mmCIF file of C-alpha atoms and ligand atoms in Angstrom:
data_model
loop_
_atom_site.group_PDB
_atom_site.id
_atom_site.type_symbol
_atom_site.label_atom_id
_atom_site.label_comp_id
_atom_site.label_asym_id
_atom_site.label_seq_id
_atom_site.Cartn_x
_atom_site.Cartn_y
_atom_site.Cartn_z
ATOM 1 C CA MET A 14 -15.252 12.559 8.916
ATOM 2 C CA LEU A 15 -17.987 14.253 7.028
ATOM 3 C CA VAL A 16 -19.766 11.488 4.949
ATOM 4 C CA GLU A 17 -22.497 12.393 2.591
ATOM 5 C CA ILE A 18 -24.627 10.255 0.603
ATOM 6 C CA PHE A 19 -26.318 11.001 -2.592
ATOM 7 C CA SER A 20 -29.083 9.354 -4.569
ATOM 8 C CA ASP A 21 -27.008 8.806 -7.714
ATOM 9 C CA TYR A 22 -23.704 9.714 -9.219
ATOM 10 C CA GLU A 23 -24.956 13.135 -10.909
ATOM 11 C CA ALA A 24 -26.016 14.467 -7.443
ATOM 12 C CA LEU A 25 -22.477 13.198 -6.002
ATOM 13 C CA SER A 26 -20.700 14.975 -8.866
ATOM 14 C CA ASP A 27 -22.727 18.322 -8.345
ATOM 15 C CA ARG A 28 -21.534 18.295 -4.610
ATOM 16 C CA ALA A 29 -18.093 17.592 -5.643
ATOM 17 C CA TYR A 30 -18.267 20.340 -8.027
ATOM 18 C CA GLU A 31 -19.507 22.838 -5.625
ATOM 19 C CA ILE A 32 -16.820 21.957 -3.046
ATOM 20 C CA VAL A 33 -13.984 22.359 -5.535
ATOM 21 C CA ALA A 34 -15.378 25.266 -7.368
ATOM 22 C CA THR A 35 -15.792 27.144 -4.059
ATOM 23 C CA LEU A 36 -12.147 26.541 -3.208
ATOM 24 C CA ILE A 37 -11.007 27.892 -6.604
ATOM 25 C CA ARG A 38 -13.189 31.055 -6.124
ATOM 26 C CA ARG A 39 -11.892 31.612 -2.679
ATOM 27 C CA LYS A 40 -8.217 30.842 -3.334
ATOM 28 C CA PRO A 41 -7.411 31.424 -7.056
ATOM 29 C CA ASN A 42 -3.902 29.852 -6.621
ATOM 30 C CA CYS A 43 -5.045 26.944 -4.571
ATOM 31 C CA VAL A 44 -3.133 23.705 -4.936
ATOM 32 C CA LEU A 45 -5.410 20.843 -6.040
ATOM 33 C CA GLY A 46 -4.643 17.122 -6.188
ATOM 34 C CA PHE A 47 -6.436 15.314 -8.898
ATOM 35 C CA ALA A 48 -7.228 11.629 -9.250
ATOM 36 C CA THR A 49 -7.924 9.838 -12.363
ATOM 37 C CA GLY A 50 -10.447 6.922 -12.949
ATOM 38 C CA SER A 51 -13.981 6.780 -13.808
ATOM 39 C CA THR A 52 -15.224 8.329 -10.669
ATOM 40 C CA PRO A 53 -14.034 11.932 -10.786
ATOM 41 C CA LEU A 54 -15.135 12.281 -14.542
ATOM 42 C CA GLY A 55 -18.562 13.852 -13.582
ATOM 43 C CA LEU A 56 -16.662 16.317 -11.436
ATOM 44 C CA TYR A 57 -14.199 17.158 -14.264
ATOM 45 C CA GLN A 58 -17.002 17.579 -16.774
ATOM 46 C CA ARG A 59 -18.601 19.971 -14.280
ATOM 47 C CA LEU A 60 -15.422 21.890 -13.854
ATOM 48 C CA VAL A 61 -15.154 22.363 -17.715
ATOM 49 C CA GLU A 62 -18.647 23.644 -17.786
ATOM 50 C CA GLY A 63 -18.093 25.964 -15.002
ATOM 51 C CA TYR A 64 -14.926 27.465 -16.776
ATOM 52 C CA ARG A 65 -16.993 27.595 -19.926
ATOM 53 C CA ARG A 66 -19.653 29.530 -18.059
ATOM 54 C CA GLY A 67 -17.114 31.964 -16.784
ATOM 55 C CA GLU A 68 -17.412 30.757 -13.132
ATOM 56 C CA LEU A 69 -13.892 29.538 -12.757
ATOM 57 C CA ASP A 70 -10.369 30.728 -13.564
ATOM 58 C CA PHE A 71 -7.699 28.232 -13.506
ATOM 59 C CA SER A 72 -5.004 30.523 -14.616
ATOM 60 C CA LYS A 73 -3.446 30.399 -10.960
ATOM 61 C CA VAL A 74 -4.430 26.909 -9.840
ATOM 62 C CA ILE A 75 -1.586 24.472 -9.079
ATOM 63 C CA THR A 76 -2.252 20.633 -9.604
ATOM 64 C CA PHE A 77 -0.540 17.469 -8.573
ATOM 65 C CA ASN A 78 -1.846 14.064 -9.780
ATOM 66 C CA LEU A 79 -1.676 11.044 -7.505
ATOM 67 C CA ASP A 80 -0.100 8.458 -9.843
ATOM 68 C CA GLU A 81 1.041 7.399 -13.330
ATOM 69 C CA TYR A 82 1.881 4.101 -14.989
ATOM 70 C CA VAL A 83 5.384 3.219 -15.316
ATOM 71 C CA GLY A 84 6.640 2.626 -18.959
ATOM 72 C CA LEU A 85 3.827 4.720 -20.667
ATOM 73 C CA PRO A 86 4.971 7.975 -22.314
ATOM 74 C CA PRO A 87 2.724 10.866 -21.716
ATOM 75 C CA GLY A 88 1.062 10.783 -25.084
ATOM 76 C CA HIS A 89 -0.006 6.929 -24.646
ATOM 77 C CA PRO A 90 -3.735 6.900 -24.768
ATOM 78 C CA GLN A 91 -3.997 5.027 -21.372
ATOM 79 C CA SER A 92 -1.329 7.331 -19.531
ATOM 80 C CA TYR A 93 -2.719 9.398 -16.755
ATOM 81 C CA HIS A 94 -1.222 12.301 -18.423
ATOM 82 C CA GLN A 95 -3.522 11.735 -21.442
ATOM 83 C CA PHE A 96 -6.513 11.314 -19.121
ATOM 84 C CA MET A 97 -6.005 14.495 -17.375
ATOM 85 C CA TRP A 98 -5.501 16.695 -20.726
ATOM 86 C CA GLU A 99 -8.314 15.101 -22.489
ATOM 87 C CA HIS A 100 -10.758 15.239 -19.545
ATOM 88 C CA LEU A 101 -9.917 18.507 -17.861
ATOM 89 C CA PHE A 102 -6.706 20.395 -18.493
ATOM 90 C CA GLN A 103 -7.009 21.084 -22.404
ATOM 91 C CA HIS A 104 -10.491 22.564 -21.954
ATOM 92 C CA VAL A 105 -9.635 25.117 -19.272
ATOM 93 C CA ASN A 106 -7.153 27.951 -18.835
ATOM 94 C CA ILE A 107 -4.646 26.048 -16.811
ATOM 95 C CA ASN A 108 -0.911 27.011 -17.100
ATOM 96 C CA PRO A 109 0.763 23.750 -18.122
ATOM 97 C CA SER A 110 3.685 24.640 -16.205
ATOM 98 C CA ASN A 111 1.453 24.410 -13.006
ATOM 99 C CA VAL A 112 0.385 20.877 -13.881
ATOM 100 C CA HIS A 113 2.405 17.993 -12.111
ATOM 101 C CA ILE A 114 1.946 14.418 -13.068
ATOM 102 C CA PRO A 115 4.454 11.726 -12.198
ATOM 103 C CA ASN A 116 6.677 10.793 -15.125
ATOM 104 C CA GLY A 117 6.211 7.148 -15.739
ATOM 105 C CA MET A 118 9.195 7.348 -18.202
ATOM 106 C CA ALA A 119 11.725 8.924 -15.697
ATOM 107 C CA ASP A 120 15.260 7.250 -16.083
ATOM 108 C CA ASP A 121 15.859 7.598 -12.245
ATOM 109 C CA ILE A 122 12.566 6.989 -10.631
ATOM 110 C CA GLU A 123 13.702 7.305 -7.144
ATOM 111 C CA ALA A 124 15.081 10.785 -7.996
ATOM 112 C CA HIS A 125 12.106 11.566 -9.896
ATOM 113 C CA CYS A 126 10.015 10.665 -6.681
ATOM 114 C CA ALA A 127 11.961 12.746 -4.430
ATOM 115 C CA TRP A 128 11.554 15.797 -6.866
ATOM 116 C CA TYR A 129 7.949 15.314 -6.945
ATOM 117 C CA GLU A 130 7.647 15.448 -3.230
ATOM 118 C CA ALA A 131 9.945 18.554 -3.183
ATOM 119 C CA GLN A 132 7.600 20.303 -5.630
ATOM 120 C CA ILE A 133 4.643 19.607 -3.427
ATOM 121 C CA GLN A 134 6.507 21.172 -0.705
ATOM 122 C CA ARG A 135 7.847 24.127 -2.804
ATOM 123 C CA VAL A 136 4.170 25.348 -3.448
ATOM 124 C CA GLY A 137 3.295 24.862 0.308
ATOM 125 C CA GLY A 138 1.345 21.642 0.165
ATOM 126 C CA ILE A 139 -1.858 20.496 -1.240
ATOM 127 C CA ASP A 140 -5.060 22.329 -0.261
ATOM 128 C CA LEU A 141 -7.510 19.759 -1.352
ATOM 129 C CA GLN A 142 -6.742 16.239 -2.589
ATOM 130 C CA ILE A 143 -9.462 14.484 -4.613
ATOM 131 C CA LEU A 144 -9.244 10.631 -4.151
ATOM 132 C CA GLY A 145 -11.097 7.442 -5.377
ATOM 133 C CA ILE A 146 -10.918 4.008 -3.682
ATOM 134 C CA GLY A 147 -10.365 0.854 -5.361
ATOM 135 C CA PRO A 148 -12.448 -2.200 -4.802
ATOM 136 C CA ASN A 149 -9.612 -3.620 -2.906
ATOM 137 C CA GLY A 150 -9.362 -0.526 -0.642
ATOM 138 C CA HIS A 151 -6.388 1.009 -2.379
ATOM 139 C CA LEU A 152 -5.864 4.706 -2.267
ATOM 140 C CA ALA A 153 -4.107 5.995 -5.416
ATOM 141 C CA PHE A 154 -1.864 3.107 -6.335
ATOM 142 C CA ASN A 155 -1.059 2.321 -2.687
ATOM 143 C CA GLU A 156 -2.256 -1.424 -2.797
ATOM 144 C CA PRO A 157 -2.911 -3.421 0.231
ATOM 145 C CA GLY A 158 0.091 -3.858 2.201
ATOM 146 C CA SER A 159 1.467 -0.349 1.536
ATOM 147 C CA SER A 160 3.033 1.406 4.513
ATOM 148 C CA LEU A 161 0.879 4.011 5.856
ATOM 149 C CA GLY A 162 3.598 6.387 6.012
ATOM 150 C CA SER A 163 4.925 5.998 2.589
ATOM 151 C CA ARG A 164 6.000 8.648 0.354
ATOM 152 C CA THR A 165 5.723 9.020 -3.565
ATOM 153 C CA ARG A 166 7.612 5.771 -4.994
ATOM 154 C CA ILE A 167 7.247 2.904 -7.397
ATOM 155 C CA LYS A 168 4.681 0.412 -6.449
ATOM 156 C CA THR A 169 3.993 -3.071 -8.054
ATOM 157 C CA LEU A 170 0.215 -3.161 -9.069
ATOM 158 C CA SER A 171 -1.948 -5.963 -7.491
ATOM 159 C CA ARG A 172 -3.697 -8.591 -9.541
ATOM 160 C CA ALA A 173 -7.110 -7.145 -8.542
ATOM 161 C CA THR A 174 -6.050 -3.594 -9.915
ATOM 162 C CA ARG A 175 -4.706 -4.946 -12.988
ATOM 163 C CA ARG A 176 -7.876 -6.901 -13.347
ATOM 164 C CA ALA A 177 -9.958 -3.831 -12.565
ATOM 165 C CA ASN A 178 -8.114 -1.625 -15.178
ATOM 166 C CA ALA A 179 -7.921 -4.233 -18.080
ATOM 167 C CA ARG A 180 -11.048 -2.669 -19.496
ATOM 168 C CA PHE A 181 -9.132 0.195 -20.508
ATOM 169 C CA PHE A 182 -6.332 -1.835 -22.018
ATOM 170 C CA GLY A 183 -8.113 -4.689 -23.717
ATOM 171 C CA SER A 184 -6.392 -7.351 -21.478
ATOM 172 C CA GLU A 185 -5.117 -7.725 -18.015
ATOM 173 C CA GLU A 186 -1.726 -8.561 -19.544
ATOM 174 C CA ALA A 187 -1.530 -5.289 -21.389
ATOM 175 C CA VAL A 188 -1.922 -3.423 -17.962
ATOM 176 C CA PRO A 189 1.500 -2.124 -16.759
ATOM 177 C CA ARG A 190 2.871 -3.906 -13.692
ATOM 178 C CA HIS A 191 4.113 -1.043 -11.993
ATOM 179 C CA ALA A 192 3.183 2.683 -11.099
ATOM 180 C CA ILE A 193 4.380 5.824 -9.538
ATOM 181 C CA THR A 194 2.112 6.968 -6.669
ATOM 182 C CA MET A 195 1.972 9.560 -4.276
ATOM 183 C CA GLY A 196 2.459 7.637 -0.745
ATOM 184 C CA ILE A 197 -0.022 7.399 1.804
ATOM 185 C CA GLY A 198 1.878 9.798 4.047
ATOM 186 C CA THR A 199 2.169 12.354 1.255
ATOM 187 C CA ILE A 200 -1.681 12.165 0.712
ATOM 188 C CA MET A 201 -2.366 12.508 4.401
ATOM 189 C CA GLU A 202 -0.338 15.761 4.450
ATOM 190 C CA ALA A 203 -2.923 17.452 2.198
ATOM 191 C CA ARG A 204 -5.091 19.985 4.086
ATOM 192 C CA ARG A 205 -8.230 18.454 3.102
ATOM 193 C CA LEU A 206 -9.317 15.193 1.596
ATOM 194 C CA LEU A 207 -12.294 14.594 -0.740
ATOM 195 C CA LEU A 208 -12.843 10.966 -1.396
ATOM 196 C CA LEU A 209 -15.636 9.999 -4.104
ATOM 197 C CA ALA A 210 -17.045 6.556 -4.437
ATOM 198 C CA SER A 211 -19.936 5.328 -6.624
ATOM 199 C CA GLY A 212 -21.397 2.002 -7.355
ATOM 200 C CA ARG A 213 -21.991 -1.359 -5.644
ATOM 201 C CA ALA A 214 -18.472 -2.530 -6.610
ATOM 202 C CA LYS A 215 -17.152 -0.222 -4.101
ATOM 203 C CA ALA A 216 -19.567 -0.862 -1.177
ATOM 204 C CA ARG A 217 -17.323 -3.438 0.624
ATOM 205 C CA ALA A 218 -14.248 -1.320 0.532
ATOM 206 C CA VAL A 219 -16.310 1.790 1.502
ATOM 207 C CA ARG A 220 -17.426 -0.146 4.556
ATOM 208 C CA ALA A 221 -13.948 -1.076 5.270
ATOM 209 C CA MET A 222 -12.616 2.345 4.975
ATOM 210 C CA LEU A 223 -15.381 4.038 7.203
ATOM 211 C CA GLU A 224 -16.096 1.420 9.614
ATOM 212 C CA GLY A 225 -13.246 -1.073 9.676
ATOM 213 C CA PRO A 226 -10.053 -0.943 11.729
ATOM 214 C CA ILE A 227 -7.159 1.103 10.254
ATOM 215 C CA SER A 228 -4.975 -1.400 8.420
ATOM 216 C CA ALA A 229 -2.216 -1.299 5.802
ATOM 217 C CA MET A 230 -4.278 -4.052 4.170
ATOM 218 C CA VAL A 231 -6.848 -1.670 3.286
ATOM 219 C CA PRO A 232 -4.984 1.653 2.768
ATOM 220 C CA ALA A 233 -8.070 3.901 2.343
ATOM 221 C CA THR A 234 -8.838 3.163 6.082
ATOM 222 C CA ILE A 235 -6.214 5.863 6.772
ATOM 223 C CA VAL A 236 -8.540 8.557 6.023
ATOM 224 C CA GLN A 237 -9.924 7.834 9.661
ATOM 225 C CA LEU A 238 -6.823 9.670 10.787
ATOM 226 C CA HIS A 239 -7.203 12.731 8.740
ATOM 227 C CA ARG A 240 -8.474 15.808 10.348
ATOM 228 C CA TYR A 241 -10.282 17.074 7.406
ATOM 229 C CA ALA A 242 -11.668 14.174 5.288
ATOM 230 C CA HIS A 243 -15.079 14.668 3.305
ATOM 231 C CA VAL A 244 -16.409 11.467 1.846
ATOM 232 C CA LEU A 245 -18.984 11.661 -0.948
ATOM 233 C CA LEU A 246 -20.884 8.356 -1.651
ATOM 234 C CA ASP A 247 -23.879 7.314 -3.977
ATOM 235 C CA LYS A 248 -26.478 4.849 -2.326
ATOM 236 C CA GLU A 249 -24.857 1.805 -3.949
ATOM 237 C CA ALA A 250 -21.458 2.610 -2.682
ATOM 238 C CA ALA A 251 -22.981 3.235 0.890
ATOM 239 C CA SER A 252 -25.230 0.203 0.894
ATOM 240 C CA GLU A 253 -23.055 -1.839 3.023
ATOM 241 C CA LEU A 254 -22.556 0.686 5.845
ATOM 242 C CA GLU A 255 -23.921 -0.164 9.122
ATOM 243 C CA TYR A 256 -23.887 3.359 10.745
ATOM 244 C CA ASN A 257 -26.758 5.309 9.181
ATOM 245 C CA HIS A 258 -25.412 8.574 7.851
ATOM 246 C CA HIS A 259 -29.120 9.639 6.600
ATOM 247 C CA ASP A 260 -30.095 10.145 10.261
ATOM 248 C CA GLY A 261 -28.580 13.536 10.419
ATOM 249 C CA ILE A 262 -25.598 12.061 12.329
ATOM 250 C CA SER A 263 -23.035 13.311 9.788
ATOM 251 C CA GLU A 264 -23.498 17.314 9.683
ATOM 252 C CA PRO A 265 -21.033 19.816 8.194
ATOM 253 C CA PHE A 266 -19.739 20.313 11.686
ATOM 254 C CA ASP A 267 -18.596 16.662 11.619
ATOM 255 C CA ILE A 268 -15.867 17.302 9.228
ATOM 256 C CA HIS A 269 -13.249 17.931 11.861
HETATM 257 P P1 PGA B 22 -12.405 4.135 -10.495
HETATM 258 O O1 PGA B 22 -10.845 4.108 -9.881
HETATM 259 O O2 PGA B 22 -12.724 5.617 -10.088
HETATM 260 O O3 PGA B 22 -12.019 3.912 -11.898
HETATM 261 O O4 PGA B 22 -13.278 3.237 -9.950
HETATM 262 C C1 PGA B 22 -10.749 4.391 -8.551
HETATM 263 C C2 PGA B 22 -9.392 3.767 -8.022
HETATM 264 O O5 PGA B 22 -9.096 2.447 -8.438
HETATM 265 O O6 PGA B 22 -8.966 4.376 -7.096
#
């Protein structure tokens, strides 16, 4: 794994931009896996700015999002469809037919999840999957206890996640109880992972992810098994690590 620690969120977001922008320039038809949440917002803002400066062309980029709430229509202000269009897609020249986000209103959720997996296969798999981590160690909406081999499916959200996301819905009660999420097995098939974590609230989960034993109770620990996992942290998120990545131990060649 390559772990990089930055002084603050802005520096972390600059680095994330450099990685994603380099891929888009080298492979204009790349397949990007996107994540929602507060953490990738700095990256998305930079991607929009890069597009406006004429540095990036999204016209052939294909995207797959990690998850979506069940029961929220795409136009709902808190849906992840809305989030992605508001923060990124509507500002760049992406082809809407290249955008894939699970449909939380699907009549047959199981069939929809199988279709979603098939779409990822059809385009040859995900080149780079952007990820966050929950304070409880979840990866996408793969909550503690998720099968480490899981595929895209419906999951019940944990209390901790509904509490963490209550800020967007006004109350915990208003947060949907279920979500469709790419599985851990699906995420692990991406050719590269780019996981971002910022802030003190993530420090314990980050430590468990990087230094703890691999466990379904901390789904993010699975990144230890990926052959190309790149983790960007700010100082606060890295504050509980024992292994000192500042000692020059983690170098670019450590990514494999
Ligand atoms: P956040 O969410 O970026 O809003 O902290 C990350 C997550 O829960 O996976």
